[in-house]
Coordinates of C-alpha atoms in Angstrom, one line a residue:
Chain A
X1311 CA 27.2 -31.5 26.4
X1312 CA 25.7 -30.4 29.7
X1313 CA 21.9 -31.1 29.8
X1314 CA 21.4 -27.3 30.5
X1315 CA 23.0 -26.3 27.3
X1316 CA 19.8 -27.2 26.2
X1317 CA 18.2 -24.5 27.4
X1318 CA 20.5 -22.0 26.0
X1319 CA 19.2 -20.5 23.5
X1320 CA 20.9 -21.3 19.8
X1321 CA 23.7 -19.3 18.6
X1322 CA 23.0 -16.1 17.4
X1323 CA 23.5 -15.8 13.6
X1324 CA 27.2 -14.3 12.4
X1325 CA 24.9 -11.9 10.7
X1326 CA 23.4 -10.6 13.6
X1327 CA 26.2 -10.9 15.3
X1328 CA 28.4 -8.4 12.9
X1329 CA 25.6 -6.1 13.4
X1330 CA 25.6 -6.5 16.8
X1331 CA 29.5 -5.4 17.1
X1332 CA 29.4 -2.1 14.9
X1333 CA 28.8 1.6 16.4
X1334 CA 25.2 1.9 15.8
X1335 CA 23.7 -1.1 17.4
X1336 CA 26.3 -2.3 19.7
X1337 CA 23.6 -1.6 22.5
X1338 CA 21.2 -3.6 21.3
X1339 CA 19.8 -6.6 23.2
X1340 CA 19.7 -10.2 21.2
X1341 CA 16.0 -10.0 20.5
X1342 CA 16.1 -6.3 18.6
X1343 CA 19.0 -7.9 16.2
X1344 CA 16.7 -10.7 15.5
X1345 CA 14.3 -8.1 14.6
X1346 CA 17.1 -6.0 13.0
X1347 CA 17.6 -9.0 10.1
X1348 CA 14.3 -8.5 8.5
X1349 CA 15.8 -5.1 7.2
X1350 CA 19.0 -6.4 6.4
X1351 CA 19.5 -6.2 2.9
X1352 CA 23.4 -7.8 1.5
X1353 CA 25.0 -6.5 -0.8
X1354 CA 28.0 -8.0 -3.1
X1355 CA 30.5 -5.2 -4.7
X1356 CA 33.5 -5.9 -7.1
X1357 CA 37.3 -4.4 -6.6
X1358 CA 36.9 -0.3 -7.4
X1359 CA 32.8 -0.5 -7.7
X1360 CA 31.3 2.7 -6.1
X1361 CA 28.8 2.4 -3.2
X1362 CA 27.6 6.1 -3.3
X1363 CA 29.2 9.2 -4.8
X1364 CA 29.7 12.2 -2.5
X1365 CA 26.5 15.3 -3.0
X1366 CA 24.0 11.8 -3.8
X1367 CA 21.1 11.6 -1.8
X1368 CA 21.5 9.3 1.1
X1369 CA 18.7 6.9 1.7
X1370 CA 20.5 4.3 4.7
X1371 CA 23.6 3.2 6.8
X1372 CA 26.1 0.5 5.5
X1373 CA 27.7 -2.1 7.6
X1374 CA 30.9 -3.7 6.1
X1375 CA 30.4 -7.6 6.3
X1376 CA 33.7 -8.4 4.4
X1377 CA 36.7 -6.7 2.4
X1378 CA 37.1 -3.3 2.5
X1379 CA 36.0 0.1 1.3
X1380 CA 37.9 3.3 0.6
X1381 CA 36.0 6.8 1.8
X1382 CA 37.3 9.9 -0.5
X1383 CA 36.1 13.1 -0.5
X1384 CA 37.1 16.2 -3.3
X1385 CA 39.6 18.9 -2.0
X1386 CA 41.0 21.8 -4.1
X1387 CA 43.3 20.6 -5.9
X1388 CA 42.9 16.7 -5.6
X1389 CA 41.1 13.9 -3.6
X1390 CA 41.4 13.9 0.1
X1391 CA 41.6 10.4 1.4
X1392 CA 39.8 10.3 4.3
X1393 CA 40.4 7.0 5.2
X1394 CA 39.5 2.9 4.8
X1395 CA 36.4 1.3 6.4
X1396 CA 36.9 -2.2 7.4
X1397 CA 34.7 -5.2 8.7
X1398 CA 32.3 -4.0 11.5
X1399 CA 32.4 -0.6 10.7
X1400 CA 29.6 1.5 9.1
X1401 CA 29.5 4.2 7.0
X1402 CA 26.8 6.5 6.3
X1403 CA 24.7 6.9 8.8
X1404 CA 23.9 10.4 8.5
X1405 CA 21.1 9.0 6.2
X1406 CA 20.2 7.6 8.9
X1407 CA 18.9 10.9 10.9
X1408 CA 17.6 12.4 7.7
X1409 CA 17.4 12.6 3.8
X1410 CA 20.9 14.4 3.0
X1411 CA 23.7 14.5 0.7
X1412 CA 26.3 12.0 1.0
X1413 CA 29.8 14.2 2.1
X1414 CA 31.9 11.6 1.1
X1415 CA 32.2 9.0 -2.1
X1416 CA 32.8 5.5 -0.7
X1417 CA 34.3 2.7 -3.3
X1418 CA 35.1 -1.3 -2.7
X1419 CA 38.5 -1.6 -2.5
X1420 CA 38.2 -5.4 -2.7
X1421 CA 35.2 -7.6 -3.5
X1422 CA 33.9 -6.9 -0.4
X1423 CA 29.9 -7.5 0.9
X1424 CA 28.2 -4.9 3.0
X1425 CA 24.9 -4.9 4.7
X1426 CA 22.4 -2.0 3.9
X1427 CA 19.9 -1.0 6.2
X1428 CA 17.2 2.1 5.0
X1429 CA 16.1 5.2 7.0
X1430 CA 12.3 4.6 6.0
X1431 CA 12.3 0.8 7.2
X1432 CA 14.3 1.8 10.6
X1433 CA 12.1 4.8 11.0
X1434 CA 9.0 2.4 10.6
X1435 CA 11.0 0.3 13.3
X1436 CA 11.7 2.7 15.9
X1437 CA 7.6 3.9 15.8
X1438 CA 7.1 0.5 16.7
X1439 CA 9.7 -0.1 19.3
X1440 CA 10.5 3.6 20.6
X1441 CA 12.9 2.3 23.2
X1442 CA 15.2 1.0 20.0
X1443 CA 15.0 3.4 18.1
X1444 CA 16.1 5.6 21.4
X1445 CA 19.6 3.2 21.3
X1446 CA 20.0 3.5 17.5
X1447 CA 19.7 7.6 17.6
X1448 CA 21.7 7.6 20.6
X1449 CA 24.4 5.5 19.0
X1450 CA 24.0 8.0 16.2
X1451 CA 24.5 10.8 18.1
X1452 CA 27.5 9.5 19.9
X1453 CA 29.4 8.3 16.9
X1454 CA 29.1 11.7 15.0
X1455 CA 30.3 13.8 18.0
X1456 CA 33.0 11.9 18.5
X1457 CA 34.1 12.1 14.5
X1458 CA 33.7 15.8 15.0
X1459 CA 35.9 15.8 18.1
X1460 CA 38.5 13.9 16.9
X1461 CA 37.8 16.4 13.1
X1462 CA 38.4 19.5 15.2
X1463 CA 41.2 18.1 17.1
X1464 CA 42.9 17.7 13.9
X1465 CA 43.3 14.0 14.2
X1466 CA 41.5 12.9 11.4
X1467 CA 39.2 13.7 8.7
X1468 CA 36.7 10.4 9.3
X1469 CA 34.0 13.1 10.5
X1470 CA 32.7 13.3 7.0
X1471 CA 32.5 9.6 6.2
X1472 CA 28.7 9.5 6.5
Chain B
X461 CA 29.9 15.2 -9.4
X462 CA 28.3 17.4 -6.4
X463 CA 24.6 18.3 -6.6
X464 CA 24.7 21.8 -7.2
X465 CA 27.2 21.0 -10.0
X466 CA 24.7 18.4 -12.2
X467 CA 23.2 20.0 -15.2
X468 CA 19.0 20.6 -13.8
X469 CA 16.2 18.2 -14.9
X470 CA 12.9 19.0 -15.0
X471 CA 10.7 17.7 -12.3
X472 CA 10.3 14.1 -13.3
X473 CA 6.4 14.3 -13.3
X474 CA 6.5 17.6 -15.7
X475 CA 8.4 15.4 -18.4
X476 CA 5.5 14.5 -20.9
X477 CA 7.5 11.0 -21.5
X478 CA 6.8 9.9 -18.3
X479 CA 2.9 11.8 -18.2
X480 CA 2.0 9.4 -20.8
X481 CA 3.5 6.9 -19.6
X482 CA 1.6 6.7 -16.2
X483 CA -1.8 7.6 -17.9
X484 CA -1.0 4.7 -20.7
X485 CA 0.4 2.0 -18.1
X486 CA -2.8 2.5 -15.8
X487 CA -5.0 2.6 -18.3
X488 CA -3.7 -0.4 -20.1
X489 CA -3.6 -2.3 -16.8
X490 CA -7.3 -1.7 -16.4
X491 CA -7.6 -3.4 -19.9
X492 CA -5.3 -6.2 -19.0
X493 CA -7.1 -7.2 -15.5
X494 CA -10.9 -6.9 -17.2
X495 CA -9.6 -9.2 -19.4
X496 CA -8.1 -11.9 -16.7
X497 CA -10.9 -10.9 -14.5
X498 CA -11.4 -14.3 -13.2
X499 CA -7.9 -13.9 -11.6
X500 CA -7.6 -10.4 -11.1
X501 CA -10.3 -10.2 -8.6
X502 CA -8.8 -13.0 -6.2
X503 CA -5.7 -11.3 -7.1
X504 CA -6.7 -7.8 -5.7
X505 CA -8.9 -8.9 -2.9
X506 CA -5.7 -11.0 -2.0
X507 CA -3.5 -7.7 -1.8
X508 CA -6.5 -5.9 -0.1
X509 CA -6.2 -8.2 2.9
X510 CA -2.9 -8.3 2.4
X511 CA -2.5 -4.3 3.1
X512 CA -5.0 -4.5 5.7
X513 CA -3.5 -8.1 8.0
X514 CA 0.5 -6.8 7.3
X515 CA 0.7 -3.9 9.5
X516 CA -0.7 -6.0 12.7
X517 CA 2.0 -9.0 11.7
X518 CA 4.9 -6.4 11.4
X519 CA 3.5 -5.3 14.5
X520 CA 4.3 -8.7 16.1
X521 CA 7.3 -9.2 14.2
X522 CA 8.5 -5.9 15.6
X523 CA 8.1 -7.1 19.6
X524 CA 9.9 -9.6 19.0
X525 CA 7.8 -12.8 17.4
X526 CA 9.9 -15.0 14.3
X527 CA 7.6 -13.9 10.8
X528 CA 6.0 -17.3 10.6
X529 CA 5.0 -17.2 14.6
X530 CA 3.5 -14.2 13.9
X531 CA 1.8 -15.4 10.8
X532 CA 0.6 -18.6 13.1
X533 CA -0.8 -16.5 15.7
X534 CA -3.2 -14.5 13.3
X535 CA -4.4 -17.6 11.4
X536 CA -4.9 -18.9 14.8
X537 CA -7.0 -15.8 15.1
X538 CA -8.7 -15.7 12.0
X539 CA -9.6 -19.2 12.6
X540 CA -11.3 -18.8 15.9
X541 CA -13.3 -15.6 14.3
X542 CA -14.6 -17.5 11.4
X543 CA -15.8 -20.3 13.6
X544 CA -17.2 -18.2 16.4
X545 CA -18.9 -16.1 13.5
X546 CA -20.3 -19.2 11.8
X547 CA -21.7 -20.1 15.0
X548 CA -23.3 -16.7 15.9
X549 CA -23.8 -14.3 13.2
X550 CA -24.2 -17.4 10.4
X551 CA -27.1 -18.4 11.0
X552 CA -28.9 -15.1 11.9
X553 CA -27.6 -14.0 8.9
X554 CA -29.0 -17.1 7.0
X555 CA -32.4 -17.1 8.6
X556 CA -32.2 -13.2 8.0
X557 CA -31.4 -14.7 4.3
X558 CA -34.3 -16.9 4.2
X559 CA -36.5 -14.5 5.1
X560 CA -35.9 -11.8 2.9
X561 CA -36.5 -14.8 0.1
X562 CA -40.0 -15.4 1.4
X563 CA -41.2 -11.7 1.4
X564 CA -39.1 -10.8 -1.2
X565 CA -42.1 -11.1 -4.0
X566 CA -44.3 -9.3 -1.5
X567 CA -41.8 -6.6 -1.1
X568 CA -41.6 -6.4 -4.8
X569 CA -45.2 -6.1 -5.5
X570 CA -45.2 -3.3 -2.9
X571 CA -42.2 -1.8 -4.3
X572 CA -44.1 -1.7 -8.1
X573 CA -47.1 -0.5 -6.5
X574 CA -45.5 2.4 -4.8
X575 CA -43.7 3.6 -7.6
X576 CA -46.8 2.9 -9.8
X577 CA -48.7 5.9 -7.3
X578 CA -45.7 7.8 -7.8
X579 CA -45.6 7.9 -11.4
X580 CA -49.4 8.3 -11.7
X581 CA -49.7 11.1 -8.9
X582 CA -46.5 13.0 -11.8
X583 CA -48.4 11.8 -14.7
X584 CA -51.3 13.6 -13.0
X585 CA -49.6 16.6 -12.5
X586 CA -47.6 16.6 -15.8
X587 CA -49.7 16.7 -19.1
X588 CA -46.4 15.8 -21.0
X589 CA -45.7 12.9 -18.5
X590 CA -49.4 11.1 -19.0
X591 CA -48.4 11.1 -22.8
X592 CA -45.3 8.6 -22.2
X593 CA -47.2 6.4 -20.2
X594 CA -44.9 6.1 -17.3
X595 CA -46.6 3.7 -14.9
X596 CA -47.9 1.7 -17.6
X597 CA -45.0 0.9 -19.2
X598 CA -43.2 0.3 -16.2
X599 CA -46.0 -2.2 -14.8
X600 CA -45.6 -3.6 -18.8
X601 CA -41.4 -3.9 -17.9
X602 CA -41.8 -5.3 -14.6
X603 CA -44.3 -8.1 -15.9
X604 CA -41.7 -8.4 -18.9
X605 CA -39.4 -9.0 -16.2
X606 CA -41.0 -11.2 -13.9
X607 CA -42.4 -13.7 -16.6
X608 CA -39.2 -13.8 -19.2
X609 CA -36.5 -12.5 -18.7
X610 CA -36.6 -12.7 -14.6
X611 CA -36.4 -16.5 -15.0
X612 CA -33.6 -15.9 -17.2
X613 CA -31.9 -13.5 -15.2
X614 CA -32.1 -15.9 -12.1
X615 CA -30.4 -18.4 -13.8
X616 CA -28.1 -16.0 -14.9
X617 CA -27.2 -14.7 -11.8
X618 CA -26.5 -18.8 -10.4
X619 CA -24.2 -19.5 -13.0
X620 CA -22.5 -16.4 -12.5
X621 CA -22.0 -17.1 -9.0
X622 CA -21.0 -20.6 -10.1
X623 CA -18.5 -19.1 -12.1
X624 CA -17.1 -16.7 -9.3
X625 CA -16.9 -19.2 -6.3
X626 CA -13.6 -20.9 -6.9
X627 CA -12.3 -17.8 -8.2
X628 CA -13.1 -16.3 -4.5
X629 CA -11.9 -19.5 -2.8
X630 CA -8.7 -18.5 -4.1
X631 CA -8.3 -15.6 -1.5
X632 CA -7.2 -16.7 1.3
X633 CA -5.0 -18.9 -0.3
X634 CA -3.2 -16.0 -1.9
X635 CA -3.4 -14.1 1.0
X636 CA -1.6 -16.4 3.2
X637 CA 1.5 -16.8 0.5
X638 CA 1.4 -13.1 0.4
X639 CA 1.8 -12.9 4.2
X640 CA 4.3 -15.9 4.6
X641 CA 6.1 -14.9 1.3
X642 CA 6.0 -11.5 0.9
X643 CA 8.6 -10.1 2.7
X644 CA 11.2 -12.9 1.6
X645 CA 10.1 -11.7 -2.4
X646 CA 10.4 -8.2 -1.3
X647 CA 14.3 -9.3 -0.6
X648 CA 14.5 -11.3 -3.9
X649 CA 13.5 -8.2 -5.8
X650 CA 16.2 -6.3 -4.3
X651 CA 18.8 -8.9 -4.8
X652 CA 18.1 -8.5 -8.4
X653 CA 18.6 -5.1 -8.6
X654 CA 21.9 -3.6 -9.8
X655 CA 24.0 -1.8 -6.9
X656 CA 24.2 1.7 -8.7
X657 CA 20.0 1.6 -8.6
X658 CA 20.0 -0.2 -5.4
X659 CA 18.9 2.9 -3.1
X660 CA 16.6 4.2 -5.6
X661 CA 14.7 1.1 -6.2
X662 CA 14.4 1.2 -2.2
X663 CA 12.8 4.2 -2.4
X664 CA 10.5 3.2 -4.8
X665 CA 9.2 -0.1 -2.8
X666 CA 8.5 2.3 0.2
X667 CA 6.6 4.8 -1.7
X668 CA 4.6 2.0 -3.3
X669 CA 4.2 0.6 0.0
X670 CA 3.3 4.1 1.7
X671 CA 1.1 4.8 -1.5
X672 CA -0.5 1.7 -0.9
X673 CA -1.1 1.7 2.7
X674 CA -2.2 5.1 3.1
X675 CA -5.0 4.5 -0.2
X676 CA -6.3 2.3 2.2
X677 CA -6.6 3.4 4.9
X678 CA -8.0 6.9 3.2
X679 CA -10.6 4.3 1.7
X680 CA -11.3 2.9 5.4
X681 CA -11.5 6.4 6.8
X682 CA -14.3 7.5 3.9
X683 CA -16.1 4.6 4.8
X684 CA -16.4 5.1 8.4
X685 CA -17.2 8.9 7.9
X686 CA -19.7 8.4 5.0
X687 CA -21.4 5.1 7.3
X688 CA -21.7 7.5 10.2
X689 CA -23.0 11.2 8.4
X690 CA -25.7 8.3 6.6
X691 CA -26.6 6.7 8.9
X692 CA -27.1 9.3 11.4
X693 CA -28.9 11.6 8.6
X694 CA -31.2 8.6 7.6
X695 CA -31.8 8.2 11.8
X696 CA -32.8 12.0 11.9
X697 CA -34.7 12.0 9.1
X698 CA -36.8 9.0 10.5
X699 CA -37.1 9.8 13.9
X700 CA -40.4 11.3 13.7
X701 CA -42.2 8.5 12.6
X702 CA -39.6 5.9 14.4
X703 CA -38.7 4.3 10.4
X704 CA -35.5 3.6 11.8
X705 CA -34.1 2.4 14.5
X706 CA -30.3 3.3 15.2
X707 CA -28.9 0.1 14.6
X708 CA -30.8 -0.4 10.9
X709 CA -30.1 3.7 10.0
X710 CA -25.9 2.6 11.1
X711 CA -26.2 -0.5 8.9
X712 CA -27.9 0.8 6.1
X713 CA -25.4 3.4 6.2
X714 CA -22.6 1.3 6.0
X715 CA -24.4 -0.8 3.1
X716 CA -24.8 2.3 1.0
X717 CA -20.8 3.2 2.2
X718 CA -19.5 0.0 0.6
X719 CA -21.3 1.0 -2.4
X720 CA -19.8 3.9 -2.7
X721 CA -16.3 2.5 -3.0
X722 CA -17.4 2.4 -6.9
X723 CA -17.2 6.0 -7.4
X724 CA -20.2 8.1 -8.9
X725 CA -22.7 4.7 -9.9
X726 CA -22.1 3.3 -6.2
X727 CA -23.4 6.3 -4.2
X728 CA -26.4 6.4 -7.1
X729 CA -26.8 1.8 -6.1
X730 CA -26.4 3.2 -2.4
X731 CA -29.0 6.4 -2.9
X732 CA -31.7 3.8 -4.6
X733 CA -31.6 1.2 -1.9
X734 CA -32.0 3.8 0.9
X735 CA -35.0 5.0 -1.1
X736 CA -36.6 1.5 -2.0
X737 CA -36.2 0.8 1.9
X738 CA -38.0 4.0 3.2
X739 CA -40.5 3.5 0.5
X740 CA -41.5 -0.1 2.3
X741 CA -41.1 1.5 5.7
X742 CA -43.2 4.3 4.9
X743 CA -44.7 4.6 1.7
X744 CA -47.0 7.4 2.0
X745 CA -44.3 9.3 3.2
X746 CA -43.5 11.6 0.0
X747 CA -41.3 13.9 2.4
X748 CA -39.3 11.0 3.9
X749 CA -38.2 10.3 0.1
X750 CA -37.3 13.5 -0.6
X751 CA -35.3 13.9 2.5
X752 CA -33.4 10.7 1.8
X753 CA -32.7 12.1 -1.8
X754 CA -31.1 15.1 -0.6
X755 CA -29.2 13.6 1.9
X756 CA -27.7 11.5 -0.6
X757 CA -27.2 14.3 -2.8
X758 CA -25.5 16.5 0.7
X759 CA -23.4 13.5 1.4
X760 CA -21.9 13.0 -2.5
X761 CA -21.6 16.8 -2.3
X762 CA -19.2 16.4 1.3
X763 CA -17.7 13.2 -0.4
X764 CA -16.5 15.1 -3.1
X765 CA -15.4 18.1 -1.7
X766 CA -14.5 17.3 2.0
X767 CA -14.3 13.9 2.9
X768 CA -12.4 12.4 -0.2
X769 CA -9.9 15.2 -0.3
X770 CA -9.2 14.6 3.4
X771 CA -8.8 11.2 3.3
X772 CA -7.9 9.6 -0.6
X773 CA -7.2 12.5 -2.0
X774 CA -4.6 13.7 0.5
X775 CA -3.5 10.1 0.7
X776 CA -2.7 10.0 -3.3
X777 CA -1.6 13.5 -3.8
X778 CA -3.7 13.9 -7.0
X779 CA -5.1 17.2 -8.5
X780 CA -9.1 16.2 -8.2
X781 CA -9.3 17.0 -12.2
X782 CA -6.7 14.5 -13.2
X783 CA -8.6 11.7 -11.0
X784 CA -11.7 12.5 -12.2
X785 CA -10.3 12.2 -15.8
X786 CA -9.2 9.1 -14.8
X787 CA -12.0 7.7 -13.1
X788 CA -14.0 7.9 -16.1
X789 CA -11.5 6.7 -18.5
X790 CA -11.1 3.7 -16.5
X791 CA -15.0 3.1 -16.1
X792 CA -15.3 3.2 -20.1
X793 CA -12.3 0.8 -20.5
X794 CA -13.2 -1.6 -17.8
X795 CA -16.7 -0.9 -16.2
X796 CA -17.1 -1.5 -12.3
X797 CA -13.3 -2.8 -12.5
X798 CA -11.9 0.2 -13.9
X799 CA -14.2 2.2 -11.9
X800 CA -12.4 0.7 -8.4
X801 CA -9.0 0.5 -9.8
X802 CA -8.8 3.6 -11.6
X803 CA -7.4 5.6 -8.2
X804 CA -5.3 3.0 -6.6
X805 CA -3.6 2.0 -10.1
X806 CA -2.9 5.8 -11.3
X807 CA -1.3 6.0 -7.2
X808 CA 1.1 3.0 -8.1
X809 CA 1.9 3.8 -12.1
X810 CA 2.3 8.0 -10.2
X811 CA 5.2 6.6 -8.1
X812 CA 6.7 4.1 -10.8
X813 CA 7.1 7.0 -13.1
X814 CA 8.7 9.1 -10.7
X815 CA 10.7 7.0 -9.5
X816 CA 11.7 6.2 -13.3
X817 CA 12.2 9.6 -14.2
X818 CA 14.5 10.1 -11.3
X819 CA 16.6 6.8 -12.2
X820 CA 16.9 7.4 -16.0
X821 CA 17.5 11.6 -15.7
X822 CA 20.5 10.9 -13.5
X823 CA 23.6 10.3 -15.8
X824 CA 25.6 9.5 -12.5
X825 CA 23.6 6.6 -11.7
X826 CA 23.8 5.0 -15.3
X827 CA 27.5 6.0 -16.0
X828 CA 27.8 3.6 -12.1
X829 CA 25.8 1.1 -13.5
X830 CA 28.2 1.0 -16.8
X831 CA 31.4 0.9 -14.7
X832 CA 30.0 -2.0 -13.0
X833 CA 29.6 -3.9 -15.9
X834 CA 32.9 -2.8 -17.6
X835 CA 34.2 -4.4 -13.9
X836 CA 33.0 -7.5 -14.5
X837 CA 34.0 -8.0 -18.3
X838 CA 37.2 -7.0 -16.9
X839 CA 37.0 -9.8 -14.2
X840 CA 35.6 -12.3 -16.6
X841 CA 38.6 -11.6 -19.1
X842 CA 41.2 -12.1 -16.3
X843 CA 40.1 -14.9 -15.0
X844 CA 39.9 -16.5 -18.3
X845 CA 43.4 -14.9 -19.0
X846 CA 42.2 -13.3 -22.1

């Protein structure tokens, strides 16, 4: 070990790290995820639980720490799939922007663990630190336009994830 | 199930269930803490300080600083105030203390004396008055007092305080697990609660928390307007004769502000001590008296109607009849406890039932919470390959 690796700062937690790597916060410097983990909350589904039920009210954003979870939506006739959400990928961050209905119903696949983050705490956040809660609403932005892009291009139907 | 498409609920609050259940829970919490008073008090000043020190450590938290740095920066902080104000203020205060002690039976006997003149210069007036003996029997009380029962009440009032001190040492104790523990038993809440009631129960913590914070700072906000509109009033009204000078009319303000945290006696505790001190400053000043009367009375009048609303009551989103109510039940049930708890506790038990109602009206959310369950019997019975 080099002497100056002891100046490095320690590594950052895998956490933080996941965090780091999805959509939303991928801009976000090392300092701002350390402040992100105090509204982290974890949580632990079984095979075929439900995380939220399409026309609920959404109150935050999911991250998907591990497994996998299954985003259906009701058509005419049957459920539209609309798609699978894997590891360091989030789903509904609309809630994120404001207090709507969920447009999709998202269920665990697998026992799968998923981080929750909340619109109130993030809001709180973002008064505090305007310049992150600029990246996180830009991020926002950004995502959902290009859903609705690739939606109107016909590619897929993940614009109504969130 | 979309939205539109689940069967209506009333509005949680209109449910008479839940109406009943937010009267009975905050009145039966104002029974439960007069009766573990001795550790409700530490409790609730610990949560006080609590409310009032977390936003600046968030603060911290929030540019950057690990919780327990921030924590270690403001008892840093605290530290250096106490000891810079037990070198400063202290002592004034204590020789300020000491000599309020050796005029205080002076003050007294001119206190007696003035309202003796008073109640003669009525009885004088007032046939009906002379016949109950007014100043008489209150020079009779007051030597009743003074010989008996003031010895009594003195030692009363020492063990009391005896009894209270380590119940008050307790505070900053509390205050600093609530600070260094809180959040962490914020988290350990939430990990208890079941996925399907998850968000919900998120919600709840938040409007608790909003309830909470903005109670008060609604409370700090009365204070400062009721300190000010006294103080300046008592500074006009004694600017003729110069019986106050800024400074004392601000303070005295502020003292009779604090009292008024215990709603309807306080202000009356705050109203008499204004009048007791302009009746030393200027006793043959019947005007003065009257003037601080009626400020008192023009101030409750703006407390009730202007200040209160702007600042609790819009904080707490209560219909003034319903607090009222409350207010009173909770000063019959537990006195000068249930007087000051009365509004915070009906905030808190307001939210809880909502929050209920909205949890235990929605099918969806309890048919989730079932399926979970039926999940992990089913996991339970395939692993033990039942």
């Amino acid at each position: 070990m080099s002497f100056w690796n002891f100046l490095r700062p320690p590594p950052l937690d895998p956490k933080l790290k996941l965090v780091g790597s999805t959509a939303i916060f991928q801009n976000c410097t090392r300092q701002e995820l350390e402040t992100l983990r105090l509204y982290l909350h974890e949580r632990h589904y079984l095979a075929g639980e439900i995380v939220f039920d399409e026309g609920e009210e959404g109150e935050g954003v999911y991250i998907v720490a591990s497994g996998k979870f299954r985003a259906t939506r009701k058509g005419m006739l049957k459920k539209k799939n609309l798609g699978e959400i894997l590891p360091g990928e989030c789903f509904g961050e609309i809630a994120l922007l404001k207090s709507s209905c969920r447009l999709a119903t998202v269920v665990a696949e697998e026992p799968s663990v998923a981080f929750a983050m909340f619109r109130s705490e993030l809001e709180r956040l973002a008064d505090a630190r305007p310049r992150l809660g600029f990246k996180v609403a830009v991020q926002v932005a950004r995502l959902m336009s290009s859903r609705l892009h690739r939606f109107l291009e016909g590619e897929t139907d993940t614009s109504i994830l969130s | 199930m979309n939205q539109e498409n689940r069967p209506s609920h009333p509005s949680t609050l209109e449910h008479p269930v839940i109406w009943i259940g937010v009267i009975g829970g905050t009145l039966g919490s104002i029974v439960l803490l007069d009766r573990i008073a001795w550790l409700a008090l530490p409790l609730i000043l610990a949560v006080v300080f609590y409310y009032l020190v977390h936003p600046a450590l968030v603060r911290l938290q929030h540019w950057g600083l690990a919780p327990q740095h921030s924590l270690a920066i403001f008892l840093v902080l605290a530290s250096l105030v106490c000891v810079v104000a037990s070198l400063t203020v202290l002592p004034a205060m204590l020789n300020s203390l000491n000599q309020f002690q050796s005029n205080l039976p002076e003050t007294m006997q001119r206190l007696t004396q003035i309202a003796s003149e008073f109640l003669r210069n009525i009885e004088a007036r007032f046939p009906m008055a002379k016949k109950a003996d007014l100043a008489e029997g209150l020079q009779a009380r007051i030597d009743f007092f003074a010989q008996g029962k003031g010895t009594q009440f003195a030692g009363d009032a020492a063990l009391f305080a005896f009894k209270w001190l380590p119940s008050l040492l307790l505070v900053p104790f509390l205050t600093f697990f609530f600070l260094r523990d809180g959040t962490a038993f914020h988290q350990l809440i939430l990990r208890a609660v079941p996925n399907a009631f998850f968000e919900k129960t998120l919600l709840l913590f938040d409007r608790m928390n909003r309830q909470m914070h903005a109670y008060f700072r609604g409370m700090f906000w009365l204070t400062v307007l009721d300190t000010v509109t006294l103080g300046l009033g008592l500074w006009l009204l004694g600017m003729k004769d110069g019986t106050f000078s800024f400074q004392n009319a601000m303070l005295l303000g502020l003292v009779c502000a604090v009292f008024a945290w215990v709603p309807y006696v306080g202000t009356a505790v705050g109203g008499l001590i204004a009048v007791c001190v302009c009746a030393l400053q200027s006793p043959h000043d019947p005007q003065l008296l009257l003037g601080v009367v009626l400020l008192f009375c023009g101030v409750r009048l703006l407390d009730e109607f202007l200040y209160t609303p702007a600042t609790v009551g819009r904080a707490l989103h209560m219909h003034p009849l319903v607090s009222v109510m409350m207010i009173f039940a909770g000063g019959m049930l537990g006195g000068v406890y249930g007087l000051l708890l009365a509004l915070p506790l009906l905030g808190i038990f307001t939210v809880l039932g909502q929050m209920f109602g909205e949890i235990w009206f929605d099918s969806r959310l309890r048919a989730r919470h079932a399926a979970r369950n039926l999940l992990e019997k089913r996991l339970a019975s395939n692993d033990l390959d039942l």
